[in-house]
Short mmCIF file of C-alpha atoms in Angstrom, two decimals:
data_model
loop_
_atom_site.label_atom_id
_atom_site.label_comp_id
_atom_site.label_asym_id
_atom_site.label_seq_id
_atom_site.Cartn_x
_atom_site.Cartn_y
_atom_site.Cartn_z
CA MET A 9 17.50 2.36 3.35
CA PRO A 10 15.95 1.00 0.24
CA ARG A 11 18.57 -0.68 -1.97
CA SER A 12 19.76 1.31 -5.02
CA TYR A 13 18.28 -0.17 -8.26
CA ALA A 14 21.10 0.87 -10.45
CA THR A 15 23.24 -2.13 -9.91
CA LEU A 16 20.46 -4.70 -9.64
CA ALA A 17 19.68 -5.54 -13.06
CA PRO A 18 18.11 -8.87 -13.45
CA PRO A 19 19.96 -11.80 -14.91
CA VAL A 20 17.46 -12.34 -17.75
CA GLY A 21 19.49 -15.10 -19.48
CA ALA A 22 19.98 -17.23 -16.40
CA LEU A 23 16.40 -16.72 -15.30
CA LEU A 24 14.96 -17.62 -18.77
CA ARG A 25 16.78 -20.92 -18.85
CA ARG A 26 14.72 -21.88 -15.97
CA TYR A 27 11.44 -21.17 -17.80
CA ALA A 28 11.88 -23.10 -21.19
CA ALA A 29 8.38 -22.27 -22.22
CA ALA A 30 8.95 -18.51 -21.94
CA GLY A 31 11.15 -18.25 -25.14
CA GLU A 32 14.22 -16.26 -25.77
CA PRO A 33 14.74 -12.78 -24.38
CA LEU A 34 14.13 -9.74 -26.84
CA SER A 35 14.05 -6.76 -24.29
CA CYS A 36 13.68 -6.10 -20.64
CA GLU A 37 12.36 -2.52 -19.59
CA PRO A 38 11.94 -1.29 -16.12
CA VAL A 39 8.32 -0.56 -15.09
CA ALA A 40 8.22 3.10 -13.67
CA GLN A 41 5.89 2.33 -10.61
CA GLY A 42 6.82 0.69 -7.43
CA LEU A 43 8.71 1.98 -4.38
CA LEU A 44 10.01 -1.16 -2.54
CA ASN A 45 10.52 -3.73 -5.30
CA ARG A 46 11.36 -3.69 -8.90
CA GLY A 47 9.38 -4.73 -11.93
CA TYR A 48 10.32 -5.14 -15.52
CA ARG A 49 8.41 -5.74 -18.83
CA LEU A 50 10.07 -8.77 -20.24
CA SER A 51 9.58 -9.35 -23.85
CA THR A 52 10.53 -12.81 -25.39
CA THR A 53 10.02 -14.77 -28.56
CA ARG A 54 6.88 -16.23 -26.74
CA GLY A 55 5.23 -13.13 -25.67
CA ALA A 56 5.38 -10.47 -22.77
CA TYR A 57 5.83 -11.05 -19.18
CA PHE A 58 6.05 -9.16 -15.85
CA LEU A 59 9.40 -9.99 -14.06
CA LYS A 60 9.45 -9.07 -10.34
CA GLN A 61 12.58 -8.48 -8.53
CA HIS A 62 11.92 -8.88 -4.76
CA LEU A 63 14.14 -6.26 -2.83
CA ASP A 64 12.05 -5.31 0.14
CA ALA A 65 13.73 -7.12 3.05
CA PRO A 66 10.77 -7.93 5.24
CA THR A 67 9.12 -9.81 2.38
CA ALA A 68 11.91 -10.79 0.00
CA ASP A 69 12.76 -14.25 1.46
CA ARG A 70 11.71 -17.32 -0.56
CA ALA A 71 9.21 -18.74 2.10
CA THR A 72 7.21 -15.56 2.20
CA ILE A 73 7.08 -15.27 -1.50
CA VAL A 74 6.00 -18.77 -1.93
CA ARG A 75 3.16 -18.24 0.53
CA GLN A 76 1.96 -15.26 -1.42
CA HIS A 77 2.14 -17.12 -4.70
CA ARG A 78 0.08 -20.08 -3.28
CA ALA A 79 -2.46 -17.51 -2.06
CA THR A 80 -2.87 -15.93 -5.46
CA GLN A 81 -3.11 -19.30 -7.24
CA ARG A 82 -6.07 -20.24 -4.88
CA LEU A 83 -7.77 -16.82 -5.28
CA HIS A 84 -7.43 -17.14 -9.00
CA ALA A 85 -9.15 -20.46 -8.90
CA LEU A 86 -12.05 -18.57 -7.12
CA GLY A 87 -12.34 -16.08 -9.79
CA LEU A 88 -10.73 -13.12 -8.25
CA PRO A 89 -8.77 -11.02 -10.78
CA VAL A 90 -5.19 -11.83 -9.89
CA ALA A 91 -2.07 -12.86 -11.96
CA PRO A 92 -0.42 -15.98 -10.28
CA PRO A 93 3.17 -16.42 -11.15
CA LEU A 94 4.44 -18.88 -13.78
CA ALA A 95 6.00 -22.12 -12.63
CA ASP A 96 9.67 -22.97 -13.92
CA ASN A 97 10.84 -26.18 -15.43
CA ARG A 98 10.89 -27.74 -11.94
CA GLY A 99 7.57 -26.53 -10.99
CA ARG A 100 8.79 -23.65 -8.69
CA THR A 101 7.44 -20.16 -8.79
CA VAL A 102 10.53 -18.43 -7.15
CA ALA A 103 13.93 -18.21 -8.77
CA VAL A 104 16.83 -17.55 -6.45
CA ILE A 105 19.81 -16.12 -8.30
CA ASP A 106 22.73 -14.45 -6.59
CA GLY A 107 20.74 -14.30 -3.40
CA LEU A 108 17.94 -12.39 -4.86
CA CYS A 109 14.47 -13.55 -5.50
CA TYR A 110 12.61 -13.11 -8.89
CA ALA A 111 9.21 -14.28 -10.09
CA LEU A 112 7.78 -14.39 -13.58
CA HIS A 113 4.03 -13.39 -14.10
CA PRO A 114 1.93 -13.11 -17.12
CA TRP A 115 1.89 -9.49 -18.48
CA ILE A 116 -1.38 -7.91 -17.86
CA ASP A 117 -2.49 -5.12 -20.22
CA GLY A 118 -4.31 -2.47 -18.10
CA ARG A 119 -3.76 0.88 -16.45
CA HIS A 120 -3.97 2.21 -13.02
CA ARG A 121 -7.12 4.40 -11.99
CA ASP A 122 -7.35 6.43 -8.85
CA GLY A 123 -10.62 7.68 -7.24
CA ALA A 124 -10.93 10.68 -9.33
CA GLN A 125 -11.27 8.44 -12.40
CA LEU A 126 -13.82 6.19 -10.84
CA SER A 127 -17.56 6.85 -11.06
CA THR A 128 -19.86 6.36 -8.03
CA GLY A 129 -20.57 2.86 -9.69
CA GLY A 130 -16.97 2.18 -10.09
CA SER A 131 -16.48 3.13 -6.49
CA ARG A 132 -19.04 0.81 -5.36
CA ARG A 133 -17.52 -2.06 -7.40
CA LEU A 134 -14.11 -1.15 -5.84
CA GLY A 135 -15.51 -1.65 -2.33
CA ALA A 136 -17.20 -4.87 -3.32
CA LEU A 137 -13.91 -6.16 -4.84
CA LEU A 138 -11.93 -5.67 -1.73
CA GLY A 139 -14.78 -7.08 0.21
CA HIS A 140 -14.43 -10.33 -1.92
CA VAL A 141 -10.76 -10.34 -1.57
CA HIS A 142 -11.19 -10.55 2.28
CA THR A 143 -13.85 -13.09 2.28
CA CYS A 144 -11.81 -15.33 -0.30
CA LEU A 145 -8.68 -15.01 1.67
CA GLU A 146 -10.81 -16.38 4.60
CA ARG A 147 -11.53 -19.41 2.57
CA VAL A 148 -8.07 -20.03 1.05
CA MET A 149 -5.72 -19.24 3.98
CA GLU A 150 -5.17 -21.14 7.09
CA SER A 151 -6.92 -19.82 10.31
CA PRO A 152 -5.20 -16.57 11.44
CA PRO A 153 -2.90 -17.55 14.48
CA PRO A 154 -3.49 -15.96 17.74
CA GLY A 155 -1.54 -12.85 17.86
CA ASP A 156 -0.92 -9.63 19.85
CA ASP A 157 -3.23 -6.76 19.55
CA HIS A 158 -2.17 -4.01 17.44
CA GLU A 159 -1.25 -1.00 19.44
CA SER A 160 -1.92 2.44 18.29
CA ALA A 161 0.78 5.18 18.16
CA ARG A 162 1.89 6.83 21.29
CA PRO A 163 1.78 10.55 21.21
CA GLU A 164 4.92 10.85 23.32
CA ASP A 165 6.78 8.92 20.34
CA THR A 166 5.16 11.01 17.77
CA PHE A 167 6.08 14.41 19.54
CA ASP A 168 9.76 13.13 19.57
CA ALA A 169 9.64 12.12 15.94
CA ILE A 170 8.35 15.61 15.00
CA GLU A 171 11.11 17.27 16.73
CA GLU A 172 13.72 15.20 14.91
CA LEU A 173 12.08 15.74 11.55
CA ILE A 174 11.87 19.51 12.12
CA ARG A 175 15.55 19.59 12.86
CA LEU A 176 16.33 17.73 9.62
CA ALA A 177 14.11 19.82 7.51
CA ARG A 178 15.59 22.99 8.98
CA ALA A 179 19.04 21.91 8.24
CA HIS A 180 18.44 20.34 4.77
CA ARG A 181 20.44 21.83 2.01
CA PRO A 182 19.53 23.30 -0.31
CA HIS A 183 16.63 24.39 1.61
CA ASP A 184 13.71 24.71 -0.73
CA SER A 185 9.86 25.16 -0.81
CA PHE A 186 9.27 21.38 0.11
CA ASP A 187 11.45 21.67 3.29
CA ALA A 188 9.49 24.90 4.17
CA LEU A 189 6.16 22.97 3.68
CA ALA A 190 7.44 20.04 5.74
CA GLU A 191 8.34 22.30 8.81
CA HIS A 192 4.96 23.98 8.54
CA ARG A 193 2.96 20.68 8.36
CA LEU A 194 4.97 19.15 11.27
CA ARG A 195 4.35 22.10 13.51
CA GLU A 196 0.69 22.15 12.53
CA ARG A 197 0.55 18.40 13.27
CA ARG A 198 2.15 18.92 16.81
CA ARG A 199 -0.69 21.24 17.59
CA LEU A 200 -3.24 18.96 16.34
CA LEU A 201 -1.75 15.98 18.28
CA ALA A 202 -1.62 17.83 21.43
CA GLN A 203 -5.28 18.89 21.05
CA HIS A 204 -6.50 15.28 20.30
CA ALA A 205 -4.06 13.09 22.33
CA HIS A 206 -6.83 11.91 24.51
CA HIS A 207 -8.52 10.31 21.43
CA ARG A 208 -5.85 7.63 21.11
CA PRO A 209 -7.84 4.44 20.35
CA PRO A 210 -7.31 1.21 22.28
CA PRO A 211 -5.39 -1.75 20.83
CA ALA A 212 -7.18 -3.57 18.05
CA ALA A 213 -7.19 -7.39 17.47
CA ALA A 214 -6.11 -8.69 14.06
CA SER A 215 -9.15 -9.94 12.56
CA GLY A 216 -8.27 -11.77 9.21
CA TRP A 217 -5.90 -12.00 6.21
CA VAL A 218 -5.66 -8.95 4.05
CA HIS A 219 -3.74 -7.92 0.91
CA GLY A 220 -1.92 -5.46 3.02
CA ASP A 221 -1.15 -2.86 0.38
CA PHE A 222 -4.40 -2.27 -1.56
CA HIS A 223 -4.09 1.09 -3.57
CA PRO A 224 -4.21 2.35 -7.05
CA LEU A 225 -0.71 1.20 -8.07
CA ASN A 226 -1.48 -2.37 -7.16
CA LEU A 227 -4.66 -2.55 -9.09
CA LEU A 228 -4.81 -2.61 -12.99
CA TYR A 229 -8.03 -1.92 -15.04
CA ARG A 230 -9.08 -2.87 -18.41
CA GLY A 231 -11.64 -0.39 -19.30
CA ALA A 232 -14.06 0.18 -16.42
CA GLU A 233 -13.43 -3.40 -14.90
CA PRO A 234 -10.60 -4.43 -12.71
CA ALA A 235 -8.22 -6.77 -14.58
CA ALA A 236 -5.57 -7.71 -11.80
CA ILE A 237 -4.79 -6.99 -8.21
CA VAL A 238 -1.01 -7.12 -7.95
CA ASP A 239 1.92 -6.92 -5.42
CA TRP A 240 0.92 -9.25 -2.67
CA ASP A 241 4.02 -8.75 -0.69
CA ARG A 242 2.21 -7.43 2.40
CA LEU A 243 -0.30 -10.29 2.76
CA GLY A 244 -0.84 -10.79 6.24
CA VAL A 245 -3.27 -10.90 9.28
CA ARG A 246 -4.50 -7.61 10.46
CA PRO A 247 -7.70 -5.79 11.13
CA ARG A 248 -9.71 -6.25 7.88
CA ALA A 249 -11.84 -3.21 8.16
CA GLU A 250 -8.90 -1.05 8.71
CA GLU A 251 -7.50 -2.08 5.19
CA ALA A 252 -10.78 -0.90 3.70
CA VAL A 253 -10.50 2.47 5.34
CA ARG A 254 -6.81 2.84 4.63
CA ALA A 255 -7.47 2.03 0.82
CA ALA A 256 -10.33 4.55 0.67
CA ALA A 257 -8.07 7.21 2.05
CA ILE A 258 -5.53 6.59 -0.82
CA PHE A 259 -8.04 5.99 -3.65
CA PHE A 260 -10.34 8.81 -2.94
CA VAL A 261 -8.07 11.67 -1.56
CA ARG A 262 -8.13 14.73 -3.72
CA PRO A 263 -4.89 16.92 -4.50
CA GLY A 264 -5.86 19.29 -1.67
CA GLY A 265 -6.09 16.70 0.86
CA GLU A 266 -10.01 16.19 0.99
CA LEU A 267 -11.74 12.90 0.62
CA ALA A 268 -14.55 12.46 -2.13
CA LEU A 269 -17.05 11.44 0.61
CA GLU A 270 -19.92 10.35 -1.80
CA LYS A 271 -17.72 7.83 -3.37
CA VAL A 272 -16.29 6.67 0.05
CA ARG A 273 -19.91 6.20 1.08
CA ALA A 274 -20.65 4.16 -1.99
CA TYR A 275 -17.52 2.03 -1.58
CA ALA A 276 -17.99 1.48 2.02
CA ARG A 277 -21.53 0.32 1.67
CA ALA A 278 -20.44 -2.09 -0.99
CA TYR A 279 -17.69 -3.25 1.24
CA ARG A 280 -19.94 -3.98 4.14
CA ARG A 281 -22.35 -5.88 1.98
CA ALA A 282 -19.62 -8.14 0.78
CA THR A 283 -18.23 -8.87 4.15
CA GLY A 284 -20.97 -8.60 6.52
CA ALA A 285 -19.21 -5.88 8.46
CA ASP A 286 -21.49 -3.36 10.12
CA GLY A 287 -21.24 0.43 10.44
CA ALA A 288 -19.84 0.29 13.94
CA GLU A 289 -16.93 -1.78 12.70
CA LEU A 290 -16.22 0.68 9.85
CA ALA A 291 -16.44 3.59 12.16
CA ALA A 292 -13.97 2.06 14.78
CA ALA A 293 -11.66 1.27 11.74
CA ALA A 294 -12.07 4.91 10.55
CA HIS A 295 -11.09 6.30 13.98
CA ARG A 296 -8.01 4.07 14.10
CA VAL A 297 -6.64 4.97 10.47
CA TRP A 298 -7.51 8.72 11.36
CA TRP A 299 -5.12 8.41 14.34
CA GLU A 300 -2.59 6.53 12.29
CA ARG A 301 -2.53 9.32 9.64
CA LEU A 302 -2.21 11.93 12.59
CA ASN A 303 0.93 10.22 13.85
CA ASP A 304 2.54 9.14 10.59
CA PHE A 305 5.21 10.79 8.48
CA TRP A 306 6.58 8.01 6.40
CA THR A 307 7.14 10.22 3.40
CA LEU A 308 9.41 12.71 5.56
CA ARG A 309 11.27 9.72 7.03
CA TRP A 310 12.11 8.48 3.54
CA ARG A 311 13.29 12.01 2.48
CA TYR A 312 15.32 13.08 5.62
CA GLN A 313 16.35 9.74 7.21
CA LEU A 314 16.54 7.40 4.36
CA HIS A 315 17.68 10.01 1.81
CA ASP A 316 15.19 8.69 -0.66
CA ARG A 317 12.98 11.22 -2.48
CA ARG A 318 10.63 8.82 -4.36
CA ALA A 319 7.77 9.49 -2.05
CA ASP A 320 8.15 13.39 -1.99
CA PRO A 321 5.23 13.84 -4.67
CA GLN A 322 2.83 12.10 -2.23
CA PHE A 323 3.75 14.52 0.69
CA PRO A 324 1.37 17.50 0.04
CA ALA A 325 -1.79 15.53 -0.23
CA VAL A 326 -1.05 12.89 2.46
CA SER A 327 0.00 15.76 4.96
CA ALA A 328 -3.17 17.94 4.07
CA LEU A 329 -5.33 14.82 4.50
CA ALA A 330 -4.52 14.47 8.23
CA VAL A 331 -5.58 18.13 8.81
CA TRP A 332 -8.78 17.94 6.67
CA TRP A 333 -9.81 14.68 8.24
CA THR A 334 -9.50 16.01 11.81
CA ARG A 335 -11.63 18.97 10.85
CA GLU A 336 -14.21 16.74 9.15
CA TYR A 337 -14.12 13.77 11.46
CA ASP A 338 -17.67 13.27 11.93
CA ALA A 339 -18.51 13.49 8.10
CA VAL A 340 -15.75 11.02 7.35
CA ARG A 341 -16.92 8.64 10.03
CA ASP A 342 -20.60 8.90 8.69
CA ALA A 343 -19.32 8.22 5.19
CA PHE A 344 -17.82 4.96 6.31
CA ALA A 345 -20.56 3.89 8.59
CA GLY A 346 -23.62 5.22 7.16
#
């Protein structure tokens, strides 16, 4: 279960003593966005900073964070819009205080923009940007180690998960409209999965380094141009084209669960030009991400198993997308591959 943030206020005084050039603290205000880690706008006598408190267990150890920091420093040197961390008095970028890891970054003025706020040209620039991220990571990171193929979800496991989530949704008190929608979507997904179980994709080999969590809350814009790609916690080796498809499914999903396919098409063409990927690779990635969405219930797991409701607002569009994508499978594949 994600840790409660209520008792994890950052030790600002102890932290800033390690960053002599950062000045004296004036205020430290939580940043609203962020599901796994915690961020603050830290104002000092020398300016404004973004203070990151690393809490997500799989990525919150010092060695993992240092690797992320080195990657962003190298990407910044190549001209990508990133915000590398500041070094403390001893040249370190990770501060460990009371067992928790912190990092201080420059504050980037900007705002988040989803696909509805992007023009076709902006969608094209977004695809090119992610393509450049992937090609630059290939330059600055070590060669990907040989690893196991990425298995796709097993329908048998998903059916078991659906039964458990239906039970939890039905028993939830007070039982509200969200719980009723959850039950409906789970039964609907069970029918869809039974119809399409024979389309389970084969294992995919990891193909390169990826950001790992490329979505609107991890990209800041200044005007029409990207100002900073943030939150590199999930940096890792995975199928690159799948990150491109997965990001598009988040950026370009409409509230009713449909994808803005003309924007997807412009985005995907720019991504392919930037990376040299062909249409067949994007089509295969689209199939795997469709299957992933058909088998995934992370928002409901958070609500019913982790008792954490922060992901609830995402559920209606996410659950509707799996149904719409299944119905419009050919059109979605063509948008990524054409």
